[in-house]
CSV table of C-alpha atoms in Angstrom, one decimal:
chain,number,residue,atom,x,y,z
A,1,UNK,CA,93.4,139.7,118.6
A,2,UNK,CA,94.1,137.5,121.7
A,3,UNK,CA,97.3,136.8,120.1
A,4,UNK,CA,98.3,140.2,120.1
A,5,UNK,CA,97.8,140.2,123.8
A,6,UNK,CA,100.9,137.9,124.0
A,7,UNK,CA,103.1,139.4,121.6
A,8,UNK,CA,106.9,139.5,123.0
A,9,UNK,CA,106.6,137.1,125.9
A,10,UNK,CA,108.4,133.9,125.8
A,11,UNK,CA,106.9,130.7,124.9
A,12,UNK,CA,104.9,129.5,122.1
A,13,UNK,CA,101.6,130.5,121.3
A,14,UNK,CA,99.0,127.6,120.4
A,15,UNK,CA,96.3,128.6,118.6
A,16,UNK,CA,93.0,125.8,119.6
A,17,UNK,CA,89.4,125.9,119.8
A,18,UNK,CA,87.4,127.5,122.7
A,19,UNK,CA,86.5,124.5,125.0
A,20,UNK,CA,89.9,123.0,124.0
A,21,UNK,CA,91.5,125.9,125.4
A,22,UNK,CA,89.2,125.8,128.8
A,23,UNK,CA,90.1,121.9,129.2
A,24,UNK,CA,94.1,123.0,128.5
A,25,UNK,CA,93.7,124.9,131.5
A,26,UNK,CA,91.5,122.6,133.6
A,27,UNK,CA,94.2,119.8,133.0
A,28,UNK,CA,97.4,122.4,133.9
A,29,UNK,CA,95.4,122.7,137.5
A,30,UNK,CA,94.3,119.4,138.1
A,31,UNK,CA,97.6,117.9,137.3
A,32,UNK,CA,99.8,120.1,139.4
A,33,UNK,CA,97.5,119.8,142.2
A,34,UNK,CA,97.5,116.1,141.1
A,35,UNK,CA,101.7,116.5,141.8
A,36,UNK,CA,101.4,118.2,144.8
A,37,UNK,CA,99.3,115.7,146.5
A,38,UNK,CA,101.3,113.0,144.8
A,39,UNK,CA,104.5,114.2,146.8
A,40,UNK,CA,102.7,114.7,149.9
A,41,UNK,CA,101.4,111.4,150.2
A,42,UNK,CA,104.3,110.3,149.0
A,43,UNK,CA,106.0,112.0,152.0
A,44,UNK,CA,103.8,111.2,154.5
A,45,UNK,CA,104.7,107.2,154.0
A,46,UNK,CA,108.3,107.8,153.5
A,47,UNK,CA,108.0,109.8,157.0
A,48,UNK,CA,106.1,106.4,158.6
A,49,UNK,CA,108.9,104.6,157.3
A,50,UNK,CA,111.3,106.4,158.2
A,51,UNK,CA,112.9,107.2,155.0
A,52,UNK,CA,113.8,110.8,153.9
A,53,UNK,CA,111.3,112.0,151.5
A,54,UNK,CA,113.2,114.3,150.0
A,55,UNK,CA,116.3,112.2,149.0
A,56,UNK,CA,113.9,110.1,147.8
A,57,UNK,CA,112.0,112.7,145.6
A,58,UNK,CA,115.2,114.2,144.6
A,59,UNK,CA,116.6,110.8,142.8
A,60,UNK,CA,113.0,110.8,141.3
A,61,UNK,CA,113.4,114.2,139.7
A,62,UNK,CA,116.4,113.5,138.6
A,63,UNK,CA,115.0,110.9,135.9
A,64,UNK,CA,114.1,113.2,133.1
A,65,UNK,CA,112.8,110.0,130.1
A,66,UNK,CA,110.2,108.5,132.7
A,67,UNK,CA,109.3,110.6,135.7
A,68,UNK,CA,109.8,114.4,134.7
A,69,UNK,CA,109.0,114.1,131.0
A,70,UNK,CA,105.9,113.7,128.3
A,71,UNK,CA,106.3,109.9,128.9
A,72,UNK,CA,102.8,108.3,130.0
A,73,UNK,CA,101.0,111.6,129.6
A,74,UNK,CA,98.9,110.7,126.3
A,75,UNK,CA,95.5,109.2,126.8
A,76,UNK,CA,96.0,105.2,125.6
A,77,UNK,CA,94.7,102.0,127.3
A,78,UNK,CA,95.5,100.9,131.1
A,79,UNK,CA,98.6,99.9,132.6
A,80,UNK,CA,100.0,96.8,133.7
A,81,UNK,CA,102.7,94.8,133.6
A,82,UNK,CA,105.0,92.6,136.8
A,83,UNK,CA,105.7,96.2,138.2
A,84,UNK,CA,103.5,98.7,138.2
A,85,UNK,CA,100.4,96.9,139.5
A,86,UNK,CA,102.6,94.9,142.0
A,87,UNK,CA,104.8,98.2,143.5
A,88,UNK,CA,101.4,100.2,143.6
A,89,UNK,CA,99.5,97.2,145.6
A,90,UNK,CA,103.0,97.1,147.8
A,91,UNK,CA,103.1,101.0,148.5
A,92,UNK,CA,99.3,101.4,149.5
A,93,UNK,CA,99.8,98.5,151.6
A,94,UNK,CA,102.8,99.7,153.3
A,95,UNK,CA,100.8,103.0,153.9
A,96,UNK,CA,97.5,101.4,155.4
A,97,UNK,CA,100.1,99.2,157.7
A,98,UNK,CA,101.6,102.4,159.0
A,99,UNK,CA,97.6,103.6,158.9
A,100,UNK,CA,98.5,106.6,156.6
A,101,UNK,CA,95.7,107.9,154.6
A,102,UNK,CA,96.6,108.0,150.6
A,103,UNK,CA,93.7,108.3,148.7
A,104,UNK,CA,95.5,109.0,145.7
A,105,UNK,CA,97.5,106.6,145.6
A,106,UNK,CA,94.8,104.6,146.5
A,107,UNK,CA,92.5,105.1,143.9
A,108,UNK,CA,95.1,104.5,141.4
A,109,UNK,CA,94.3,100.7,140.3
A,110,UNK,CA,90.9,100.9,140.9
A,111,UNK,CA,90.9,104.2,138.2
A,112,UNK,CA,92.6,101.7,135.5
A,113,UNK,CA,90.3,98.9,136.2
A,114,UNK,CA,87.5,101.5,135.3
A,115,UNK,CA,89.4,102.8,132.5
A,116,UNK,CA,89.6,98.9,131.3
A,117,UNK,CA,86.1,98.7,131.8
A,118,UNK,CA,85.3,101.6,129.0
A,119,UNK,CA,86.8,99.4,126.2
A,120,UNK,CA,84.4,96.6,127.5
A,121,UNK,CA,81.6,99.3,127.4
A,122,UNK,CA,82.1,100.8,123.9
A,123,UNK,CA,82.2,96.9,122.4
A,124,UNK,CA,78.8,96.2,124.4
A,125,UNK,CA,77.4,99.2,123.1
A,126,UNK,CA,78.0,98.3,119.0
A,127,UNK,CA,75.4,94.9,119.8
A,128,UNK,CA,78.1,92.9,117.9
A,129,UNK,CA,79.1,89.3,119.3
A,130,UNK,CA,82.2,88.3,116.9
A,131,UNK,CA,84.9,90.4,118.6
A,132,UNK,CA,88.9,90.5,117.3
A,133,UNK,CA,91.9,91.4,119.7
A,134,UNK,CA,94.7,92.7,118.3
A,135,UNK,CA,97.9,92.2,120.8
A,136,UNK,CA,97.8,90.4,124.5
A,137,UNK,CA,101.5,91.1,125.7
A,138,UNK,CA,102.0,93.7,127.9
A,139,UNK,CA,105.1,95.2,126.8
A,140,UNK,CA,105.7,95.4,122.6
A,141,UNK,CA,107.8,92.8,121.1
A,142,UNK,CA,108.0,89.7,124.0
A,143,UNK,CA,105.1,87.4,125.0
A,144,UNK,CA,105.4,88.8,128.8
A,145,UNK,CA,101.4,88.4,129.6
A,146,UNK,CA,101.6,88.8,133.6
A,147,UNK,CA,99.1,91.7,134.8
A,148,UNK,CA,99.0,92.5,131.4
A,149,UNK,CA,95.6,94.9,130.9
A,150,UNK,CA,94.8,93.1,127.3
A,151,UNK,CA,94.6,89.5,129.2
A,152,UNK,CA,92.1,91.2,131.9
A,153,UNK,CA,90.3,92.9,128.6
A,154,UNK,CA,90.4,89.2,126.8
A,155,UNK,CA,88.9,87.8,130.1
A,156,UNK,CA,86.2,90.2,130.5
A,157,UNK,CA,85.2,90.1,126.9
A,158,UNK,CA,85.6,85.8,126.9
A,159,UNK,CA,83.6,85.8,130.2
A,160,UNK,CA,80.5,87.9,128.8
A,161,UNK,CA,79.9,85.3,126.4
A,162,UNK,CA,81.7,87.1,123.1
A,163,UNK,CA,83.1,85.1,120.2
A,164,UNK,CA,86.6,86.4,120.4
A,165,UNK,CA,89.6,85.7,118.4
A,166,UNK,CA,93.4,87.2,119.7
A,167,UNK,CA,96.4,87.6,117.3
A,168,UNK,CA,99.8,88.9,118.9
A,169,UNK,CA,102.5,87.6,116.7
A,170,UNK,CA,104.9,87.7,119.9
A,171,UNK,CA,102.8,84.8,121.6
A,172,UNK,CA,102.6,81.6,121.3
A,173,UNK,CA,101.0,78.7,123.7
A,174,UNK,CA,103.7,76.5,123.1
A,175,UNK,CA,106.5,78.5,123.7
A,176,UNK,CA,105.3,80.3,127.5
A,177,UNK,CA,107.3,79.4,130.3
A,178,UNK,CA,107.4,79.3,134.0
A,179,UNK,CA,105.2,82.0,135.7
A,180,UNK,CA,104.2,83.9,132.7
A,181,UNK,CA,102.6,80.3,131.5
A,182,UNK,CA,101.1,79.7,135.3
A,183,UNK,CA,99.6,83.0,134.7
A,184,UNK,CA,97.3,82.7,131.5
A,185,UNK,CA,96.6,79.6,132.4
A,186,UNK,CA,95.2,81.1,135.7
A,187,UNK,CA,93.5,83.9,133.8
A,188,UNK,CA,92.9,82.7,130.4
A,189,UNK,CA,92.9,78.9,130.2
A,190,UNK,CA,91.3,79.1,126.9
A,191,UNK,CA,93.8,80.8,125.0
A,192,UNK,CA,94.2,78.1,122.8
A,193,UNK,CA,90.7,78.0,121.5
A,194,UNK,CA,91.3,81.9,121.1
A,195,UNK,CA,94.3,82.8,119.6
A,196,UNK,CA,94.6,82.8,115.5
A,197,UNK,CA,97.4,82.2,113.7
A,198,UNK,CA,97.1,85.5,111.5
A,199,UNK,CA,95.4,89.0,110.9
A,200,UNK,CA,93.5,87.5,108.1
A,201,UNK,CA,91.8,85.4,110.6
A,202,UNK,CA,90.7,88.0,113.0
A,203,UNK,CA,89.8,90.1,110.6
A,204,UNK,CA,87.8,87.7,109.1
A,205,UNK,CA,86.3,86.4,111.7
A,206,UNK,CA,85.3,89.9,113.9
A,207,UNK,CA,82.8,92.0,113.3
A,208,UNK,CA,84.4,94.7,116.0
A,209,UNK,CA,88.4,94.7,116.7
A,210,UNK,CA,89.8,96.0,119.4
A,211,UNK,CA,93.2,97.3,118.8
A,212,UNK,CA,95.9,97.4,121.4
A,213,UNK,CA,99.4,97.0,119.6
A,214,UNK,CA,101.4,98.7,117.0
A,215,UNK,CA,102.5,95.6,115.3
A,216,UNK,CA,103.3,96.9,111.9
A,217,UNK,CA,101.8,94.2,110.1
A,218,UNK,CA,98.4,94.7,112.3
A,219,UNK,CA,98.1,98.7,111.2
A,220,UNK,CA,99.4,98.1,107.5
A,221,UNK,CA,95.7,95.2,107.7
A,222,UNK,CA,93.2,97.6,109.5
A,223,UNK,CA,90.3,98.9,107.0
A,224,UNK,CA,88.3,101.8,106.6
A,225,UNK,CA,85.0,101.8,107.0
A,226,UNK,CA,82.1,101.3,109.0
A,227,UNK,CA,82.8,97.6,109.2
A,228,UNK,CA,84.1,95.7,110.9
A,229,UNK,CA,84.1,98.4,114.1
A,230,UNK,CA,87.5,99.2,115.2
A,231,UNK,CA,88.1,100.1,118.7
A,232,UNK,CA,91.1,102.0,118.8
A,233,UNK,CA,92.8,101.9,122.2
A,234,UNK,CA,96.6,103.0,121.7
A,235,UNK,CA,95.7,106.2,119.1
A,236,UNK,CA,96.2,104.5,115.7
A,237,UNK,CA,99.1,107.0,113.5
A,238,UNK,CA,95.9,108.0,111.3
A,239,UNK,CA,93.3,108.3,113.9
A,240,UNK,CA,92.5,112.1,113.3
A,241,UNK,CA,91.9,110.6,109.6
A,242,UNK,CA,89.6,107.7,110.8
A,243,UNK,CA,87.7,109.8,113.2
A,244,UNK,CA,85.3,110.8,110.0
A,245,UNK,CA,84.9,107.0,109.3
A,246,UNK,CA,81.5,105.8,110.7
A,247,UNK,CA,83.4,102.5,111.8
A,248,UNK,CA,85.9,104.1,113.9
A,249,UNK,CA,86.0,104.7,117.8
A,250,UNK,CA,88.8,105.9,119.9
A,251,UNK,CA,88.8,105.1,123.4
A,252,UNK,CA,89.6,108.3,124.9
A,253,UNK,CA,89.4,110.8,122.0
C-alpha cells in the first residue's frame, strides 16, 4: 500500500523493515547535517589560513572514487594508516593554533579510538583468554604497519594479558624496514613471540579470532560454529549467513 503512494516518481523503491526504514532516515539527516558542518569547519580554518575555501572544496568535489562516492561509507573497523591519523592531528592542530573551534573534526580520532575499543569489548565479554588475529597491516597486500588500527587492537589485547597469536601473510619480522620496523618495535616489541607462521596455527591455538583481512586463504579457513568465536570486523562475504551461527559476532551489525 505504501508502495502505491510512490508509484511514477523517479527513483527506486526499497522495500525494508519498520525500524530499518526509521534508521534509513535518521542516517540521511545526520549525515547531511554531518556534511554541512564538515564544510563549515572546514571553511572556517581555510578562512584563518587564508586559503579560499571554496577552491579548495571545489577540487574536493570534484573526486568522485573517494570523496563524493560510497567509498568508506559501510560500517567496518577503524581507520589508520601514515595519512589519515597524521593529516587529521595536522588539521585540528592548525585550527586550535588559529584558535578556531572544530569540534567535529575534533572528535574524529578520538570516535575511532572508541570504535577500536568495541572489538576489545566484544572479546572481553566471551571470558575466553586464547585469542587469534587475523591481519596486522594496514593497507591489504604490503606489510605497511604504521598507525595501523590492527597493531593498536594487538597492543591492547597483548597488554590485557590475552594469549594472542597474529597471522598476516604480508608480514614478516625479518623483512620490516626503516620506519615501519622503528614503529612495531615501538608499539609491539613482541611481535615475534606473536606472530604464527600459518592459519592452522591461529586457528588452533584461539579460542576467539578476530578477523580483520580478506586474505583469501584466511576466509576459505574460518569455521562455522559456535567455536572458536569469530569476531568479525571487516563484514565477512557470508556474514548474513553466519549471523544465525551461535559462534559468530559482527562488530557493527
Amino acid at each position: 500500500m505504501v508502495a502505491k503512494l510512490y508509484e511514477g516518481l523517479p527513483g527506486e523503491v526499497f522495500r525494508v523493515p519498520v525500524p530499518a526504514a526509521e534508521a534509513i532516515k535518521y542516517a540521511d539527516n545526520a549525515f547531511h547535517g554531518l556534511k554541512i558542518g564538515f564544510a563549515n569547519e572546514l571553511g572556517a580554518v581555510c578562512q584563518a589560513l587564508g586559503v579560499d575555501s571554496h577552491q579548495v572544496m571545489d577540487v574536493f568535489l570534484a573526486d568522485r572514487k573517494l570523496n563524493i562516492s560510497p567509498a568508506y561509507l559501510r560500517p567496518g573497523f577503524a581507520f589508520g594508516g601514515s595519512c589519515l591519523p597524521k593529516d587529521l592531528r595536522s588539521l585540528v592542530h592548525a585550527a586550535q593554533r588559529a584558535d578556531v573551534s572544530v569540534p567535529i573534526l575534533a572528535h574524529v580520532l578520538p570516535s575511532n579510538a572508541d570504535h577500536l575499543q568495541r572489538a576489545v569489548d566484544l572479546v572481553e565479554r566471551t571470558g575466553k583468554r586464547r585469542v587469534g588475529l587475523f591481519g596486522l597491516s594496514f593497507k591489504p597486500g604490503t606489510d605497511d604497519l604504521r598507525e595501523s588500527p590492527l597493531v593498536e587492537l594487538a597492543e591492547r589485547l597483548f597488554g590485557k594479558g590475552y594469549d594472542l597469536r597474529i597471522y598476516d601473510a604480508n608480514v614478516s619480522l625479518s623483512r620490516l624496514l626503516g620506519a615501519n620496523r622503528e614503529y612495531i618495535e615501538t608499539r609491539l616489541p613482541h611481535l615475534g613471540q606473536l606472530l604464527a607462521d600459518s592459519v592452522e596455527e591461529v586457528l588452533d591455538h584461539a579460542d576467539v579470532c578476530l578477523v580483520g583481512t580478506r586474505d583469501p586463504a584466511v576466509l576459505a579457513a574460518l569455521p562455522h560454529g559456535a567455536e572458536p568465536v569469530i569476531v568479525d570486523l571487516i563484514h565477512l562475504p557470508d556474514a548474513d549467513t553466519r549471523r544465525a551461527e551461535p559462534g559468530y559476532v559482527g562488530l557493527a551489525w
